[in-house]
Coordinates of C-alpha atoms in Angstrom, one line a residue:
Chain N
M1 CA -28.3 12.6 -13.5
Q2 CA -29.9 15.2 -10.9
Y3 CA -28.0 19.0 -11.2
M4 CA -27.1 21.1 -7.9
Q5 CA -27.1 25.1 -9.0
S6 CA -24.7 27.4 -7.7
R7 CA -23.7 30.9 -8.3
I8 CA -21.0 31.0 -6.5
W9 CA -18.3 28.6 -8.2
L10 CA -17.9 26.8 -12.1
E11 CA -15.4 24.0 -12.5
E12 CA -14.3 22.6 -15.9
P13 CA -12.7 19.5 -15.2
E14 CA -8.9 18.4 -17.0
P15 CA -9.5 16.4 -20.1
D16 CA -9.1 13.5 -18.9
N17 CA -11.0 13.3 -15.6
P18 CA -14.7 14.7 -15.3
F19 CA -13.6 14.4 -11.3
A20 CA -10.5 17.2 -11.3
A21 CA -10.8 20.2 -11.5
R22 CA -8.8 22.4 -14.0
V23 CA -9.9 25.3 -13.9
S24 CA -12.6 26.9 -10.3
Y25 CA -13.8 30.6 -11.0
C26 CA -15.3 31.9 -7.8
H27 CA -18.0 34.4 -9.5
G28 CA -16.4 34.2 -12.8
Y29 CA -12.5 35.3 -11.7
D30 CA -10.2 32.1 -11.9
V31 CA -9.5 31.5 -8.4
Y32 CA -5.5 29.2 -9.4
G33 CA -5.1 31.5 -12.7
E34 CA -5.4 34.3 -11.6
M35 CA -6.5 35.5 -7.9
L36 CA -3.9 33.1 -6.6
G37 CA -1.0 35.7 -5.9
R38 CA -2.5 38.9 -6.1
A39 CA -6.1 38.4 -4.3
S40 CA -5.8 39.1 -0.9
W41 CA -7.8 36.3 1.5
A42 CA -10.3 39.6 2.5
D43 CA -11.2 40.0 -1.1
M44 CA -11.5 35.8 -1.5
I45 CA -14.0 36.3 1.4
H46 CA -16.0 39.1 0.6
L47 CA -15.7 37.2 -3.2
L48 CA -16.9 34.4 -1.7
F49 CA -20.4 36.0 0.5
R50 CA -21.2 39.4 -1.6
G51 CA -20.0 38.1 -5.4
E52 CA -18.2 41.1 -5.9
A53 CA -14.1 42.2 -5.0
P54 CA -14.5 44.9 -1.8
S55 CA -13.6 48.6 -2.0
P56 CA -10.7 49.5 -0.8
S57 CA -12.4 50.9 2.6
A58 CA -14.6 47.1 2.4
R59 CA -11.5 45.6 2.3
A60 CA -9.6 47.7 5.2
A61 CA -12.7 46.5 6.9
L62 CA -12.5 42.9 7.2
D63 CA -8.7 43.1 8.0
I64 CA -9.6 45.3 11.0
L65 CA -12.6 42.4 11.6
S66 CA -10.4 39.7 11.9
V67 CA -7.9 40.8 13.2
A68 CA -10.6 42.4 16.0
L69 CA -12.2 38.9 15.6
A70 CA -9.7 36.0 15.5
N71 CA -9.1 35.2 18.9
P72 CA -11.6 36.2 21.8
G73 CA -8.6 34.7 24.0
P74 CA -8.7 31.9 26.6
R75 CA -11.3 33.6 29.3
E76 CA -13.9 33.7 26.4
P77 CA -16.6 30.5 26.4
S78 CA -16.5 29.4 22.2
V79 CA -11.9 28.9 23.4
H80 CA -13.2 27.4 26.9
A81 CA -15.0 25.0 25.0
A82 CA -12.3 24.1 22.4
M83 CA -9.5 24.2 25.2
C84 CA -11.7 21.6 26.9
G85 CA -11.2 19.6 23.4
G86 CA -7.4 19.9 23.2
V87 CA -6.6 19.2 27.1
G88 CA -7.7 16.2 26.4
G89 CA -7.0 15.2 23.1
S90 CA -10.0 15.2 21.0
V91 CA -9.9 15.1 17.5
A92 CA -8.6 18.8 16.4
A93 CA -12.4 19.7 14.4
A94 CA -13.8 18.2 17.9
S95 CA -12.5 21.0 19.8
L96 CA -13.4 23.9 17.0
M97 CA -17.3 22.0 16.8
A98 CA -16.7 23.1 20.6
A99 CA -16.3 26.6 19.7
L100 CA -19.2 26.8 16.9
A101 CA -21.7 25.8 18.8
V102 CA -20.7 27.8 22.0
G103 CA -19.8 30.5 19.6
A104 CA -23.4 30.5 18.2
G105 CA -25.6 31.9 21.1
S106 CA -27.4 35.1 21.7
L107 CA -24.1 35.9 24.7
G108 CA -21.4 37.1 22.4
G109 CA -22.2 35.0 20.1
A110 CA -23.0 34.7 16.2
R111 CA -27.2 35.4 17.2
E112 CA -26.1 37.9 19.0
V113 CA -25.0 39.8 15.8
A114 CA -27.2 38.2 13.6
L115 CA -30.6 39.6 15.8
A116 CA -28.0 43.2 16.3
M117 CA -28.0 43.3 12.6
E118 CA -31.3 42.3 12.5
V119 CA -31.9 45.4 14.5
W120 CA -29.4 47.7 12.1
R121 CA -32.3 47.0 9.8
A122 CA -34.9 47.9 11.4
C123 CA -33.6 50.7 13.4
G124 CA -31.3 52.9 10.5
K125 CA -29.2 55.2 11.9
D126 CA -32.4 57.2 13.9
L127 CA -31.5 57.3 17.3
E128 CA -35.1 57.6 18.5
A129 CA -36.0 54.1 16.6
W130 CA -32.7 52.7 18.8
R131 CA -34.8 54.5 21.7
A132 CA -37.9 52.7 21.4
R133 CA -36.6 49.6 20.2
W134 CA -34.7 49.2 23.8
A135 CA -37.3 50.6 25.6
N136 CA -40.4 48.1 24.1
P137 CA -38.1 44.9 22.9
P138 CA -39.9 43.1 20.4
S139 CA -41.4 39.3 21.6
Q140 CA -38.5 36.4 19.5
A141 CA -41.2 33.5 18.0
P142 CA -40.7 30.9 19.9
S143 CA -38.2 28.7 18.9
V144 CA -35.0 26.3 19.7
W145 CA -33.2 29.4 20.6
A146 CA -33.7 30.9 23.9
S147 CA -34.9 34.5 23.8
P148 CA -31.7 36.5 24.8
A149 CA -32.3 38.4 27.9
H150 CA -30.2 41.9 27.7
P151 CA -29.7 44.2 24.6
V152 CA -28.3 42.3 21.9
G153 CA -24.8 43.9 20.9
F154 CA -23.8 45.6 24.0
D155 CA -22.5 44.2 27.2
P156 CA -25.4 42.8 30.1
H157 CA -22.0 42.7 32.3
G158 CA -19.8 46.1 31.7
M159 CA -20.1 48.8 33.2
S160 CA -18.7 51.1 30.4
T161 CA -17.2 50.3 27.3
S162 CA -14.6 48.7 27.0
T163 CA -10.9 49.9 25.6
P164 CA -10.7 46.8 22.9
V165 CA -14.3 47.7 21.7
R166 CA -13.9 51.5 20.9
Q167 CA -10.5 50.7 19.3
T168 CA -11.8 48.3 16.9
L169 CA -15.1 50.6 16.5
T170 CA -13.0 53.9 16.0
Q171 CA -10.5 51.7 13.3
L172 CA -13.9 50.7 11.4
A173 CA -15.4 54.6 11.9
A174 CA -12.9 56.2 10.0
L175 CA -13.2 54.4 7.0
E176 CA -16.0 55.4 5.8
A177 CA -18.4 58.7 7.2
S178 CA -21.4 57.4 6.1
S179 CA -20.7 53.9 7.9
R180 CA -22.9 52.6 10.3
A181 CA -19.6 52.4 12.9
A182 CA -19.4 56.2 12.9
W183 CA -22.7 56.6 13.1
L184 CA -22.6 53.9 16.1
L185 CA -19.4 55.7 17.1
D186 CA -21.1 59.5 16.6
H187 CA -24.2 58.5 18.8
L188 CA -22.3 56.0 21.4
P189 CA -23.3 57.6 24.6
E190 CA -26.9 58.2 23.6
I191 CA -27.1 54.9 22.2
E192 CA -25.5 53.0 25.5
R193 CA -27.9 54.8 28.0
A194 CA -30.8 53.3 26.5
A195 CA -29.7 50.7 25.6
G196 CA -29.1 50.4 29.5
H197 CA -25.5 48.7 28.9
P198 CA -22.2 49.4 26.8
L199 CA -21.7 47.9 23.4
A200 CA -19.9 45.0 23.0
L201 CA -17.7 43.7 20.3
T202 CA -20.7 42.1 18.8
G203 CA -22.7 44.6 17.8
V204 CA -19.7 46.6 16.9
A205 CA -19.0 43.4 14.2
A206 CA -23.1 43.7 13.1
A207 CA -22.1 47.1 12.5
A208 CA -19.5 46.5 10.5
L209 CA -21.1 43.3 9.1
G210 CA -24.1 45.5 7.6
D211 CA -21.5 48.4 6.2
L212 CA -20.0 45.4 4.1
G213 CA -23.3 44.6 2.7
F214 CA -23.9 41.3 4.5
S215 CA -27.2 39.9 5.7
P216 CA -27.9 38.7 8.7
E217 CA -27.7 35.1 8.1
A218 CA -24.4 35.8 6.4
G219 CA -23.3 38.0 9.2
E220 CA -24.3 34.9 11.5
M221 CA -21.5 32.9 9.3
M222 CA -19.3 35.3 9.4
F223 CA -18.5 36.1 13.0
L224 CA -18.4 31.6 13.3
L225 CA -15.5 31.7 11.6
L226 CA -13.8 34.8 12.2
R227 CA -13.2 33.4 15.8
L228 CA -12.0 30.5 14.9
P229 CA -8.2 30.7 15.0
G230 CA -7.8 31.3 18.3
A231 CA -10.1 28.5 19.3
A232 CA -8.1 26.2 17.5
A233 CA -4.4 28.0 18.9
H234 CA -5.9 27.9 22.3
A235 CA -7.5 23.9 21.5
L236 CA -3.8 23.2 20.7
E237 CA -1.6 25.4 23.3
Q238 CA -4.2 23.5 26.8
G239 CA -3.6 19.7 24.5
G240 CA 0.5 20.8 24.9
F241 CA 0.2 21.9 28.6
G242 CA -1.4 19.0 29.4
H243 CA -4.5 18.5 31.9
K244 CA -2.3 19.1 35.2
R245 CA -2.2 22.3 33.9
F246 CA -5.5 22.9 32.8
P247 CA -8.3 23.5 35.7
F248 CA -10.9 21.3 37.0
Y249 CA -12.7 24.1 39.1
E250 CA -15.2 23.3 42.3
I251 CA -18.5 22.3 42.4
D252 CA -21.1 22.6 44.3
L253 CA -23.9 21.0 44.5
E254 CA -27.4 23.2 45.4
P255 CA -30.6 20.7 46.6
S256 CA -32.1 18.8 43.9
S257 CA -35.8 18.9 43.4
E258 CA -38.2 15.9 44.7
S259 CA -38.9 13.7 41.5
Q260 CA -41.9 13.0 40.9
A261 CA -44.0 9.6 38.7
G262 CA -45.1 11.2 36.1
Chain J
M1 CA -26.6 41.7 42.3
S2 CA -25.5 43.2 38.7
G3 CA -22.6 43.4 36.2
P4 CA -18.7 42.6 37.2
L5 CA -19.9 41.8 40.8
L6 CA -22.0 39.5 39.6
L7 CA -19.7 37.4 37.5
A8 CA -17.4 37.2 40.7
Q9 CA -19.4 35.8 42.9
A10 CA -19.3 32.3 40.1
V11 CA -15.8 32.7 39.6
G12 CA -13.7 29.4 39.5
R13 CA -17.1 27.0 41.1
I14 CA -19.6 25.8 39.5
R15 CA -22.8 25.5 41.4
S16 CA -25.1 22.4 39.9
R17 CA -28.8 20.9 41.3
V18 CA -27.8 18.0 39.1
G19 CA -25.4 16.2 39.9
A20 CA -20.9 15.5 40.9
V21 CA -19.2 13.2 40.8
F22 CA -17.3 12.3 43.6
I23 CA -14.2 9.8 42.3
G24 CA -13.5 6.6 43.7
S25 CA -16.9 7.0 46.4
H26 CA -19.8 7.9 43.7
A27 CA -21.9 9.5 41.5
V28 CA -25.0 11.8 42.5
F29 CA -27.6 12.5 39.6
R30 CA -30.3 14.6 40.7
G31 CA -29.9 14.7 44.1
K32 CA -29.8 10.6 43.7
D33 CA -27.0 8.1 43.8
L34 CA -26.7 6.8 40.6
H35 CA -25.4 3.4 41.1
A36 CA -27.3 2.5 44.2
E37 CA -30.8 4.0 43.2
L38 CA -31.1 4.4 40.0
G39 CA -29.0 1.4 38.9
D40 CA -31.7 0.2 37.7
A41 CA -33.2 2.2 35.7
G42 CA -33.0 2.0 31.7
W43 CA -30.9 4.5 30.0
L44 CA -34.2 5.7 28.6
D45 CA -36.5 6.7 31.9
L46 CA -32.0 7.9 32.9
Y47 CA -32.1 10.2 30.1
L48 CA -35.7 11.5 30.8
F49 CA -35.1 12.2 34.9
G50 CA -32.0 14.1 33.6
I51 CA -34.2 16.0 31.1
T52 CA -37.3 16.5 33.8
G53 CA -36.3 15.5 37.2
R54 CA -39.5 12.9 36.9
R55 CA -39.7 9.6 36.6
F56 CA -42.4 7.6 34.0
S57 CA -44.3 4.7 33.4
A58 CA -43.2 2.0 31.5
P59 CA -46.2 2.3 29.2
K60 CA -44.7 6.1 29.0
L61 CA -41.3 5.7 28.2
R62 CA -42.4 2.2 25.8
L63 CA -43.8 5.0 23.5
L64 CA -41.8 7.7 23.5
E65 CA -39.2 5.2 23.0
A66 CA -41.5 4.0 19.7
M67 CA -41.3 8.3 18.7
W68 CA -37.3 7.5 18.0
T69 CA -37.6 3.6 16.4
Y70 CA -40.0 4.4 14.0
T71 CA -38.6 7.3 12.0
S72 CA -34.6 5.4 11.8
Y73 CA -34.0 5.5 8.3
P74 CA -31.0 4.8 7.7
D75 CA -31.2 6.5 4.3
A76 CA -28.2 8.4 3.0
R77 CA -30.1 10.8 0.7
L78 CA -32.1 12.2 3.6
W79 CA -29.8 15.3 4.4
N80 CA -28.7 15.0 7.8
N81 CA -27.8 11.3 7.4
R82 CA -26.0 12.2 4.3
V83 CA -23.2 14.2 6.7
A84 CA -23.3 10.8 8.5
A85 CA -21.9 9.4 5.2
L86 CA -19.9 11.7 3.8
A87 CA -18.2 11.4 6.8
G88 CA -18.2 8.2 6.6
T89 CA -16.4 8.3 2.9
T90 CA -13.9 10.7 3.9
R91 CA -12.9 8.6 6.3
S92 CA -13.8 11.2 9.2
T93 CA -14.2 9.8 12.4
G94 CA -17.6 8.1 13.3
N95 CA -18.1 10.6 16.4
L96 CA -17.7 13.7 14.3
G97 CA -19.7 12.4 11.5
I98 CA -22.2 11.4 13.8
A99 CA -22.4 14.6 15.7
A100 CA -22.1 16.7 13.2
S101 CA -25.0 15.2 11.9
L102 CA -27.3 15.4 14.8
A103 CA -25.7 18.8 15.2
V104 CA -27.6 19.4 10.6
S105 CA -30.9 18.0 12.5
E106 CA -32.3 21.2 14.1
A107 CA -32.8 21.9 10.8
K108 CA -36.4 24.2 9.8
I109 CA -38.0 22.0 7.5
Y110 CA -37.7 18.8 9.8
G111 CA -35.8 17.6 12.8
Q112 CA -36.0 19.3 15.9
K113 CA -37.0 23.3 14.5
P114 CA -40.5 21.7 13.5
S115 CA -40.6 19.2 16.5
Y116 CA -40.3 22.1 19.2
R117 CA -42.6 24.4 17.0
A118 CA -45.8 21.6 16.7
I119 CA -45.4 21.0 20.4
E120 CA -45.5 24.4 21.6
F121 CA -47.8 25.4 19.4
L122 CA -50.2 22.7 20.3
V123 CA -49.5 23.5 23.8
R124 CA -50.3 27.0 23.4
L125 CA -53.4 26.4 21.7
R126 CA -55.1 24.2 24.2
A127 CA -54.4 26.8 26.5
H128 CA -55.9 29.1 24.2
I129 CA -59.2 27.0 24.1
E130 CA -59.0 27.0 27.9
A131 CA -59.4 30.1 28.4
G132 CA -61.9 30.4 25.7
G133 CA -60.8 30.7 22.6
E134 CA -61.1 29.2 19.5
L135 CA -59.5 26.9 17.3
G136 CA -59.9 28.8 13.7
P137 CA -58.5 31.8 14.7
L138 CA -55.2 30.9 16.8
V139 CA -53.9 28.6 13.3
E140 CA -54.4 31.4 10.8
R141 CA -52.6 34.2 13.4
E142 CA -49.5 31.0 12.6
L143 CA -50.3 30.4 9.2
S144 CA -50.4 34.3 8.8
E145 CA -46.5 35.0 11.3
H146 CA -45.1 31.8 10.2
R147 CA -46.5 31.3 6.7
S148 CA -46.6 27.9 8.6
V149 CA -48.0 25.3 11.4
G150 CA -45.2 23.7 12.8
G151 CA -46.5 19.5 13.0
Y152 CA -48.0 20.2 9.6
G153 CA -47.4 19.7 5.8
R154 CA -44.2 17.4 4.9
P155 CA -41.1 18.2 2.9
V156 CA -39.9 17.1 -0.7
T157 CA -42.6 14.2 -0.3
G158 CA -45.7 16.1 1.3
G159 CA -48.2 13.6 1.0
K160 CA -49.0 10.8 3.9
D161 CA -46.6 10.6 6.5
E162 CA -46.7 6.8 7.3
R163 CA -45.1 6.4 10.6
I164 CA -48.6 8.0 12.8
E165 CA -50.3 5.3 12.4
P166 CA -47.7 2.7 13.1
L167 CA -47.7 5.1 16.8
L168 CA -50.9 6.0 16.9
K169 CA -50.9 1.9 16.7
L170 CA -49.2 1.8 19.3
A171 CA -50.4 4.5 21.6
R172 CA -54.4 3.5 21.5
S173 CA -52.5 0.0 22.8
L174 CA -51.4 1.5 25.6
G175 CA -53.7 3.0 26.6
L176 CA -52.0 6.7 25.8
A177 CA -54.0 8.2 22.1
D178 CA -57.2 9.3 24.4
G179 CA -54.8 12.9 25.5
P180 CA -56.6 16.5 25.0
H181 CA -52.7 17.5 22.8
L182 CA -53.5 14.8 20.3
K183 CA -57.7 15.2 20.0
L184 CA -56.3 19.1 19.1
A185 CA -53.3 18.1 16.8
C186 CA -56.1 15.8 14.6
A187 CA -59.0 18.7 15.0
V188 CA -55.7 21.0 13.2
E189 CA -55.7 19.0 10.6
E190 CA -59.2 18.0 10.6
Y191 CA -59.5 22.7 10.2
L192 CA -56.9 23.1 7.7
A193 CA -58.3 20.5 5.2
S194 CA -61.9 21.7 5.8
S195 CA -60.4 25.4 4.7
G196 CA -58.7 24.3 1.4
R197 CA -55.3 23.2 2.9
A198 CA -55.1 20.0 2.6
R199 CA -51.5 19.9 2.1
L200 CA -50.9 20.9 5.2
A201 CA -51.5 17.1 6.7
M202 CA -50.6 16.5 10.5
N203 CA -47.2 15.2 9.6
Y204 CA -45.0 13.3 12.7
A205 CA -44.5 16.5 15.0
A206 CA -47.6 17.0 15.5
V207 CA -48.6 13.8 16.5
I208 CA -44.9 13.0 19.1
G209 CA -45.5 16.8 19.7
G210 CA -49.2 15.5 21.0
L211 CA -48.1 12.6 22.4
S212 CA -45.2 14.2 24.4
A213 CA -47.8 16.9 25.9
D214 CA -49.9 14.0 26.6
I215 CA -47.4 12.3 28.6
G216 CA -46.6 15.2 30.6
L217 CA -43.6 16.1 28.3
S218 CA -43.1 20.6 28.5
P219 CA -41.9 21.8 25.2
R220 CA -38.6 22.1 25.8
E221 CA -38.8 18.8 27.8
H222 CA -40.0 17.5 24.2
Y223 CA -37.4 18.8 22.7
F224 CA -34.4 17.8 24.8
F225 CA -35.8 14.1 24.4
L226 CA -36.0 14.6 20.7
F227 CA -31.9 14.8 20.4
P228 CA -31.2 11.5 19.3
L229 CA -34.4 10.8 17.7
L230 CA -32.9 10.5 14.2
L231 CA -29.5 9.2 15.1
T232 CA -30.3 5.6 14.9
G233 CA -30.4 5.8 10.4
M234 CA -27.5 7.4 10.8
V235 CA -25.1 5.3 12.7
P236 CA -25.5 2.5 9.8
C237 CA -25.1 5.6 7.0
Y238 CA -21.8 6.3 8.4
R239 CA -20.5 2.5 8.7
D240 CA -22.0 1.9 5.3
A241 CA -19.9 4.6 3.2
A242 CA -17.1 3.9 5.3
E243 CA -16.6 0.1 4.1
R244 CA -16.5 1.0 0.8
T245 CA -14.0 2.6 -1.2
A246 CA -12.8 5.8 -0.1
G247 CA -14.6 8.7 -1.8
T248 CA -17.7 6.8 -3.4
V249 CA -20.4 7.8 -1.8
L250 CA -22.4 11.0 -4.1
P251 CA -18.6 11.7 -5.9
L252 CA -19.5 14.4 -7.6
P253 CA -18.6 14.8 -11.6
C254 CA -17.3 19.2 -12.6
D255 CA -20.9 18.9 -14.6
G256 CA -22.9 18.4 -11.4
V257 CA -22.9 21.7 -10.4
A258 CA -25.3 23.7 -12.9
Y259 CA -24.0 27.4 -12.8
V260 CA -25.8 29.5 -12.3
G261 CA -24.2 33.1 -12.0
V262 CA -22.3 35.9 -13.4
P263 CA -19.7 35.1 -16.9
K264 CA -16.0 35.3 -16.5
R265 CA -14.4 38.2 -16.1
R266 CA -10.7 39.4 -15.5
W267 CA -9.3 39.6 -11.6
T268 CA -5.4 41.8 -12.3
N269 CA -3.2 43.1 -10.6
A270 CA -2.9 45.1 -8.2
G271 CA -6.1 47.3 -8.5
G272 CA -8.2 44.0 -8.1
P273 CA -10.7 42.6 -9.9
Q274 CA -11.3 44.6 -13.7
A275 CA -14.3 43.4 -15.9
A276 CA -14.0 42.5 -19.5
P277 CA -15.8 41.0 -21.7
S278 CA -15.9 37.1 -22.2
K279 CA -18.2 34.3 -23.0
R280 CA -20.7 32.9 -20.0
R281 CA -19.2 29.5 -19.6
G282 CA -20.4 26.8 -17.9

């Protein structure tokens, strides 16, 4: 028999059925026997991704982030995508898959968070390093991902730091004086000047997820996960309203290039 | 124009260069009437026209279609196909299972990512050589920066790629096997072998990348052409699983997962976890 390996999960079977778990351990803790009723959602998320229960400030940071990211709102493209599923009566998972796909990219999505976390890795809390980064951004290796056309973690269409971005950053910064979030809040005007754009929620999430010790890859996953509740709720809502109350919008056809033989 | 003014211009309207449906009347597909002007087009012909805005000759369409055909493996062990099979055995919908299987095919060690890397590298290599550069240094730089060359080497099995010779045979029969990118793909393999890296033999991604580039597809166009590359193997995996008793495809007993993590410990009330001595089990 071939085996998978896991550092995360251990299951012991019921005596009468090797396919039914009697007890399940997450990084050594008995999930159903001891954690249930005592541990919070944030505790479980931190344990799964980081392998340890969170400190009080890490737990608070995860709670803040979970609430801040839970619903990007119906104007946001990933939620819009989920609503396209909901309004047409697509199966539930399709609406969430739509939200994940549209919310995965480098403009406002999980890819942007991962790339912004890479910037933190490279620049840390060194203002000059941030300035140099935005003055000469490194080229991206050729890949299936389109290269971001703006400084990741910042809003290319923004005029000033939006109130929710500042409120989220302020809440996170208050938890730990030595955190990335606190440093970012302290240096926000200089950082935004260097980037040429106001900070976005993706930039706040990148700082917070870095403070929590998440790798860019884990941060990308977390961002995808944490934004699903709003997508689900709005998909259901639009399904209830029905397609006649969901805009179809107008289309302007522009000239198409002439076809050529290949 | 930038910022909110730029966004305000686009509110409530989609601008399109590719088409629209005029319900009850007709549909425009890249400037042509879909039913009146493109009604005789085959699906692949139309698909490529949608991607590129160009039409391709019958021999080129035949070769491109064969690129899909020759890697249609209904083997549920393959990771993307396994997703389809697991969706079948858990009685998810076919659409969800296949869509997820396709999404999973955009993988790092097989499927879309190495295929994109392969054609991008071959196009870049050709430009490099036409500008007077040499093959060896660019291959070495690729290895140094990425620890691999897209299109060379094969995960899991390593050895010969059984898809290559049938595809090249067809390409030769169609007169499409003499293009510069395919020749470069072969030259890279020879270079790697002669520099002690015979394990990095040319795989399917390099061959289809070279052939596609010679047909005239850009790396981005090739990427979209490849979207259904592995689709044909997925649906049989889903259906086979769905026709068996639910839950019987790859059931895992508890001891099918080997635990290699920290020992058991206690989660105590209110204060969260507490270290406790316990024997490692599992």
